[in-house]
Structure formats: structure tokens, C-alpha cells
Coordinates of C-alpha atoms in Angstrom, one line a residue:
G1 CA 46.7 193.7 84.4
I2 CA 47.2 197.4 84.9
T3 CA 50.9 196.8 85.8
L4 CA 51.4 194.8 82.6
A5 CA 49.8 197.5 80.5
C6 CA 52.1 200.1 82.2
I7 CA 55.2 197.9 81.4
L8 CA 54.2 197.6 77.7
A9 CA 53.3 201.3 77.4
L10 CA 56.7 202.4 78.9
R11 CA 58.5 200.0 76.6
A12 CA 56.7 201.5 73.6
A13 CA 57.6 205.0 74.9
G14 CA 61.3 204.2 74.7
M15 CA 62.3 202.6 78.0
G16 CA 64.3 199.3 78.1
W17 CA 62.6 196.3 79.4
L18 CA 64.3 196.4 82.9
D19 CA 63.6 200.1 83.3
A20 CA 60.0 199.6 82.1
V21 CA 59.3 196.8 84.6
C22 CA 60.9 198.6 87.5
H23 CA 59.2 201.9 86.8
A24 CA 55.8 200.2 86.2
F25 CA 56.1 198.4 89.6
A26 CA 57.0 201.7 91.3
A27 CA 54.2 203.7 89.5
L28 CA 51.3 201.2 90.3
S29 CA 52.4 200.8 93.9
L30 CA 52.9 204.6 94.1
G31 CA 56.3 203.7 95.6
G32 CA 58.3 206.0 93.3
F33 CA 61.6 204.3 93.3
S34 CA 63.6 204.7 90.0
T35 CA 66.6 202.8 88.6
Y36 CA 68.5 206.1 88.3
D37 CA 69.6 208.8 90.8
A38 CA 68.0 211.4 88.6
S39 CA 64.7 209.4 88.7
V40 CA 62.5 210.0 85.7
G41 CA 64.5 213.1 84.8
Q42 CA 67.1 210.6 83.5
F43 CA 65.0 210.0 80.4
D44 CA 64.0 213.6 79.7
S45 CA 61.0 212.3 77.7
P46 CA 57.5 214.0 77.7
L47 CA 56.1 210.7 76.3
I48 CA 57.4 208.6 79.3
E49 CA 56.3 211.3 81.7
G50 CA 52.8 211.2 80.1
V51 CA 52.5 207.4 80.4
L52 CA 53.5 207.6 84.1
I53 CA 51.0 210.3 84.8
V54 CA 48.2 208.2 83.4
F55 CA 49.2 205.1 85.4
M56 CA 49.9 207.0 88.6
L57 CA 46.3 208.4 88.3
L58 CA 44.9 204.9 87.8
A59 CA 46.9 203.7 90.9
A60 CA 45.5 206.6 93.0
M61 CA 41.9 205.6 92.3
N62 CA 39.8 202.9 94.0
F63 CA 40.6 199.5 92.5
A64 CA 37.0 198.5 93.0
T65 CA 36.1 201.3 90.6
H66 CA 38.5 199.8 88.0
F67 CA 36.9 196.4 88.5
I68 CA 33.4 197.7 88.0
A69 CA 34.4 199.7 85.0
L70 CA 36.2 196.7 83.4
R71 CA 33.4 194.3 84.2
G72 CA 30.7 196.6 82.8
R73 CA 32.9 197.9 80.0
D74 CA 31.7 201.4 80.9
L75 CA 34.0 204.4 81.5
R76 CA 31.1 206.4 82.9
V77 CA 31.7 204.5 86.2
Y78 CA 34.7 206.8 86.8
W79 CA 32.5 209.9 86.5
Q80 CA 29.9 208.4 88.8
D81 CA 32.6 207.7 91.5
V82 CA 32.7 210.9 93.6
E83 CA 36.2 210.1 94.7
A84 CA 37.5 209.6 91.2
R85 CA 36.0 213.0 90.2
G86 CA 37.6 214.6 93.2
V87 CA 41.0 213.2 92.5
V88 CA 41.0 214.2 88.8
G89 CA 39.4 217.6 89.5
V90 CA 42.0 218.5 92.2
I91 CA 44.9 217.3 90.1
V92 CA 43.9 218.9 86.8
A93 CA 43.1 222.3 88.5
S94 CA 46.4 222.2 90.4
C95 CA 48.5 221.4 87.4
F96 CA 47.2 224.2 85.3
G97 CA 47.1 226.7 88.2
V98 CA 50.6 225.9 89.6
A99 CA 52.1 225.8 86.1
L100 CA 50.7 229.3 85.5
Y101 CA 52.1 230.5 88.7
V102 CA 55.6 229.0 88.2
W103 CA 55.7 230.4 84.6
L104 CA 54.7 233.9 85.7
E105 CA 57.4 233.8 88.4
G106 CA 59.9 233.2 85.6
T107 CA 61.0 229.7 86.4
Y108 CA 60.4 228.5 82.8
E109 CA 60.5 230.7 79.7
D110 CA 57.2 229.4 78.3
Y111 CA 53.9 228.0 79.6
P112 CA 54.0 224.6 77.8
T113 CA 57.4 223.8 79.4
A114 CA 56.1 224.9 82.8
L115 CA 53.0 222.8 82.3
R116 CA 55.0 219.7 81.4
H117 CA 57.3 219.8 84.3
V118 CA 54.8 220.9 86.9
S119 CA 52.2 218.3 85.7
F120 CA 54.6 215.4 86.1
N121 CA 56.1 216.4 89.5
L122 CA 52.8 217.6 90.9
V123 CA 51.0 214.4 90.0
S124 CA 53.8 212.3 91.4
V125 CA 54.1 214.1 94.7
A126 CA 50.3 214.8 95.2
L127 CA 49.5 211.1 94.6
S128 CA 52.2 210.1 97.1
C129 CA 54.4 208.4 94.5
G130 CA 57.7 210.3 94.6
F131 CA 59.0 210.2 91.1
V132 CA 60.7 213.5 90.1
S133 CA 62.0 214.9 86.9
Q134 CA 63.0 218.4 88.1
D135 CA 64.4 219.8 91.4
Y136 CA 61.1 221.4 92.3
E137 CA 62.7 223.0 95.4
Q138 CA 64.1 225.6 92.9
W139 CA 60.5 226.6 92.2
P140 CA 58.8 229.4 94.2
I141 CA 58.1 227.9 97.6
F142 CA 54.3 227.9 97.2
A143 CA 54.5 225.2 94.5
P144 CA 56.3 222.4 96.5
L145 CA 54.3 223.2 99.6
W146 CA 51.1 222.9 97.7
M147 CA 52.3 219.6 96.2
L148 CA 53.1 218.2 99.6
F149 CA 49.7 219.4 101.0
L150 CA 47.9 217.6 98.2
A151 CA 49.7 214.4 99.1
N152 CA 47.8 214.4 102.3
I153 CA 44.3 214.5 100.8
T154 CA 44.2 213.5 97.1
C155 CA 44.4 209.6 96.8
S156 CA 41.2 207.5 96.9
S157 CA 40.4 204.9 99.4
G158 CA 41.1 201.4 98.1
S159 CA 44.1 202.8 96.1
T160 CA 47.8 202.2 96.6
G161 CA 48.2 205.9 97.8
G162 CA 48.8 207.4 101.2
G163 CA 47.3 210.4 103.1
I164 CA 43.9 210.7 104.7
K165 CA 42.2 209.8 101.3
M166 CA 39.8 211.8 99.2
I167 CA 36.6 210.3 100.7
R168 CA 37.6 211.6 104.2
T169 CA 38.4 215.0 102.7
L170 CA 35.0 215.2 101.1
I171 CA 33.2 214.2 104.3
L172 CA 35.2 216.8 106.2
A173 CA 34.3 219.5 103.7
K174 CA 30.6 218.5 103.8
Q175 CA 30.6 218.5 107.6
A176 CA 32.1 222.0 107.6
N177 CA 29.4 223.2 105.3
R178 CA 26.7 221.6 107.5
E179 CA 28.1 223.4 110.5
L180 CA 28.0 226.7 108.6
A181 CA 24.4 226.0 107.7
R182 CA 23.5 225.3 111.3
L183 CA 24.8 228.7 112.4
I184 CA 22.3 230.3 110.1
H185 CA 19.4 227.8 110.6
P186 CA 19.9 226.1 114.0
A187 CA 16.9 223.8 113.5
I188 CA 17.9 222.6 110.0
V189 CA 17.9 218.9 109.3
N190 CA 20.9 218.6 106.9
P191 CA 22.6 215.2 106.8
V192 CA 26.1 214.9 105.3
K193 CA 25.8 213.4 101.8
V194 CA 28.6 212.2 99.6
G195 CA 27.9 210.8 96.2
G196 CA 24.1 211.0 96.8
G197 CA 24.2 208.9 99.9
A198 CA 23.8 210.1 103.5
I199 CA 26.8 209.4 105.8
P200 CA 25.9 208.3 109.3
N201 CA 26.9 210.7 112.1
N202 CA 29.1 208.1 113.8
V203 CA 31.1 207.8 110.6
V204 CA 31.4 211.6 110.4
I205 CA 32.6 211.7 114.0
A206 CA 35.1 208.9 113.3
V207 CA 36.5 210.8 110.3
L208 CA 36.9 214.0 112.4
G209 CA 38.8 212.0 115.0
F210 CA 41.0 210.5 112.4
I211 CA 41.9 213.7 110.7
F212 CA 42.6 215.4 114.1
L213 CA 45.0 212.7 115.0
Y214 CA 46.6 212.7 111.5
F215 CA 47.4 216.5 111.4
M216 CA 48.3 216.6 115.1
S217 CA 50.8 213.9 114.4
V218 CA 52.2 216.0 111.6
V219 CA 52.6 219.0 114.0
L220 CA 54.1 217.0 116.9
L221 CA 56.5 215.0 114.7
T222 CA 57.7 218.2 113.0
F223 CA 58.4 219.8 116.4
V224 CA 60.3 216.6 117.4
L225 CA 62.6 216.9 114.3
I226 CA 63.1 220.6 114.9
L227 CA 64.0 219.9 118.5
S228 CA 66.6 217.3 117.2
G229 CA 68.3 220.1 115.2
L230 CA 66.7 220.2 111.8
D231 CA 65.5 223.5 110.3
F232 CA 61.8 224.0 110.0
M233 CA 61.4 223.5 106.2
T234 CA 63.4 220.2 106.3
A235 CA 61.5 219.0 109.4
L236 CA 58.1 219.8 107.9
G237 CA 59.1 218.4 104.5
A238 CA 60.4 215.1 106.0
V239 CA 57.3 214.6 108.1
L240 CA 54.9 215.3 105.1
G241 CA 57.0 213.2 102.8
N242 CA 57.0 210.3 105.2
I243 CA 53.5 210.3 106.6
T244 CA 52.1 210.4 103.1
N245 CA 54.7 207.8 102.0
A246 CA 55.5 210.1 99.1
G247 CA 59.3 210.1 99.9
P248 CA 60.8 213.4 98.8
G249 CA 60.3 216.4 101.0
L250 CA 61.9 219.8 101.3
G251 CA 65.2 221.2 102.3
K252 CA 67.9 218.6 103.0
V253 CA 65.4 215.8 102.1
G254 CA 64.1 217.4 99.0
P255 CA 64.6 216.0 95.4
G256 CA 68.1 217.4 95.3
G257 CA 69.0 216.0 98.7
S258 CA 68.8 212.7 100.7
Y259 CA 67.7 211.3 103.9
A260 CA 71.3 210.0 104.4
E261 CA 72.1 213.4 105.9
L262 CA 69.8 212.8 108.9
T263 CA 71.1 211.5 112.3
D264 CA 70.2 208.1 113.6
F265 CA 67.5 209.6 115.9
Q266 CA 66.0 211.6 113.0
T267 CA 66.0 208.5 110.8
W268 CA 64.1 206.6 113.5
V269 CA 61.5 209.4 113.7
C270 CA 61.0 209.3 110.0
S271 CA 60.7 205.5 110.0
F272 CA 58.0 205.7 112.7
T273 CA 56.3 208.4 110.6
M274 CA 56.2 206.2 107.6
L275 CA 54.7 203.4 109.6
L276 CA 52.2 205.8 111.1
G277 CA 51.1 207.0 107.7
R278 CA 50.9 203.6 106.1
L279 CA 48.8 202.2 108.9
E280 CA 46.6 205.3 108.8
V281 CA 47.4 206.5 112.3
L282 CA 44.7 204.8 114.3
S283 CA 46.0 201.3 114.0
L284 CA 49.3 202.4 115.5
A285 CA 48.1 205.1 117.8
V286 CA 45.8 202.7 119.7
V287 CA 48.9 200.8 120.9
F288 CA 49.9 203.8 122.9
T289 CA 46.6 204.1 124.8
P290 CA 46.4 202.7 128.4
Q291 CA 43.1 200.9 127.5
F292 CA 44.9 198.7 125.0
W293 CA 47.2 197.2 127.6
R294 CA 44.5 196.6 130.3
K295 CA 43.3 193.0 130.7

């Protein structure tokens, strides 16, 4: 239903039927493939970019939340969902903040233009979609690095996005706050609460283990690509772009480049990284443990 609504909205915004169907499929799956080499930049349309921003945000939220909101015909459900609030809050704050930074650095001559281009590309990359309308690698390096960082943490569980998911990010932040409180009051009883509910300690420990494996995978795979001959920025961008399933990275694999420049070995590493990210690390990592192979 949401995909059909996206197709009709893109058609009304000026796309042809084929482009509307293909871009709607790519937006709702957060896959990011376009029918043009220039991606969404081919259309140069603020209206089309706005429609895609809305539907990418919907795709990055938990689909159970959409179902509850639709069944109850109550938009307050989104405000009550702690993950949805987190996704929207992080995205909105980042769009305005990064646009201001890019404008002050002189990349665009006025703030509205900076806000338009930053908003679309930041939402796309941060939600692990991968549509682009500008070569964001020409922006000050903080901006694309922040976008790729957000791709690791922003999408909700139960969405079509990649990364560690917003719920794990919130649990990790709450756990860090609890440890700080314990340093001040060692005897305090302070359960981790997210959305008003207490999170069992075994779940918190599982989340910590997952996040450790996730970011250690990023570090180790980046070193593997550097060892294979890639420069640091390309290696880091490729790993972040693949483990989040966003696609575009930095350097040779940025929006102005292509993964076609990589060697066969580097391509295999990126393929493994994509699989690792899509299976959320643990499902694939367990295959490499000795216990898995014991009878």
C-alpha cells in the first residue's frame, strides 16, 4: 500500500510511470537504485526529492508501527513509538545542522539551497537507501562522514533499513548513562528503560555484544581493504556503505565513483560485508565459531 502511494506521488510530482515504479520500489526497500547514472539528480526537482524523503522515512520506521497507526487511524502512534521519535529527531537535527555547516563553509551560496541538497542526500544515506542528487564528496569531509555514521544507527527495527537499528542505539545510550550513575552511586538500582519499559539485563548484554561485533567488523574489514591497496578513505567508505547496505561510500566508491574500480579480492570483501550487514552480523559470525561445527 505504501509502495503504491509512493508510485502515485512520484507520478504526480512529474516522473514518468516507469521511473515512478522503479524509484518507488527502490525507496521503500531502501535499496537506492535509480534508472539513471545521475540517480535522483537527473530530475533536479525539489518536489520529487521531497516525496522521496517522506517515503524513505516511512520505510525506515517499524512497519508494525505503520500497521497500528493505520488500524487505529491515529497518527499519535508515531509519537508514542520511541524508535520513530529517535529516527525523526536525529534526521531533522542533522539536516538543519549539516546544512548550516555546509552553507557556512561556502559550498552553496544560500541556506535554502544547502538545506534542500543536504536534506535529500543526508536522509538517503543516513537511512541506508543510497539515492544521491549531488556529489556530496565535494562537501566538507565532516558532512559525508556524519551521513555514513548515521547509516549505522538511524533505521528502526522492523524496517527495510540496515545498520544496528535505533532501538539498539537507545539501549546502548541508556546503558552508558546507567554506568555513569553507578560510578556516582554504586548501590543505585537503575534499570535500563526504553519507551517506559524496563529492558532485561540479558537483552542489554546481548545488545552490547552485537554492537561490539558490528563495529569490530567495520574496523577489521577496513584494515583488510587497506592491506589490499585501497586508501583509508575509500576503504572506510566502502565498508560503511556495504555493511549498512547504503551503497555509496567515499573516495573511489563515492557518489562520483564506482565499485567497478575495485579488484576481484576487494569486490569479494565488499560482497561479504554486505551479507554480514544484511544478516546483522551474528547470524553469519556464528558460522565461524568452533562450537557451530561440533556435533
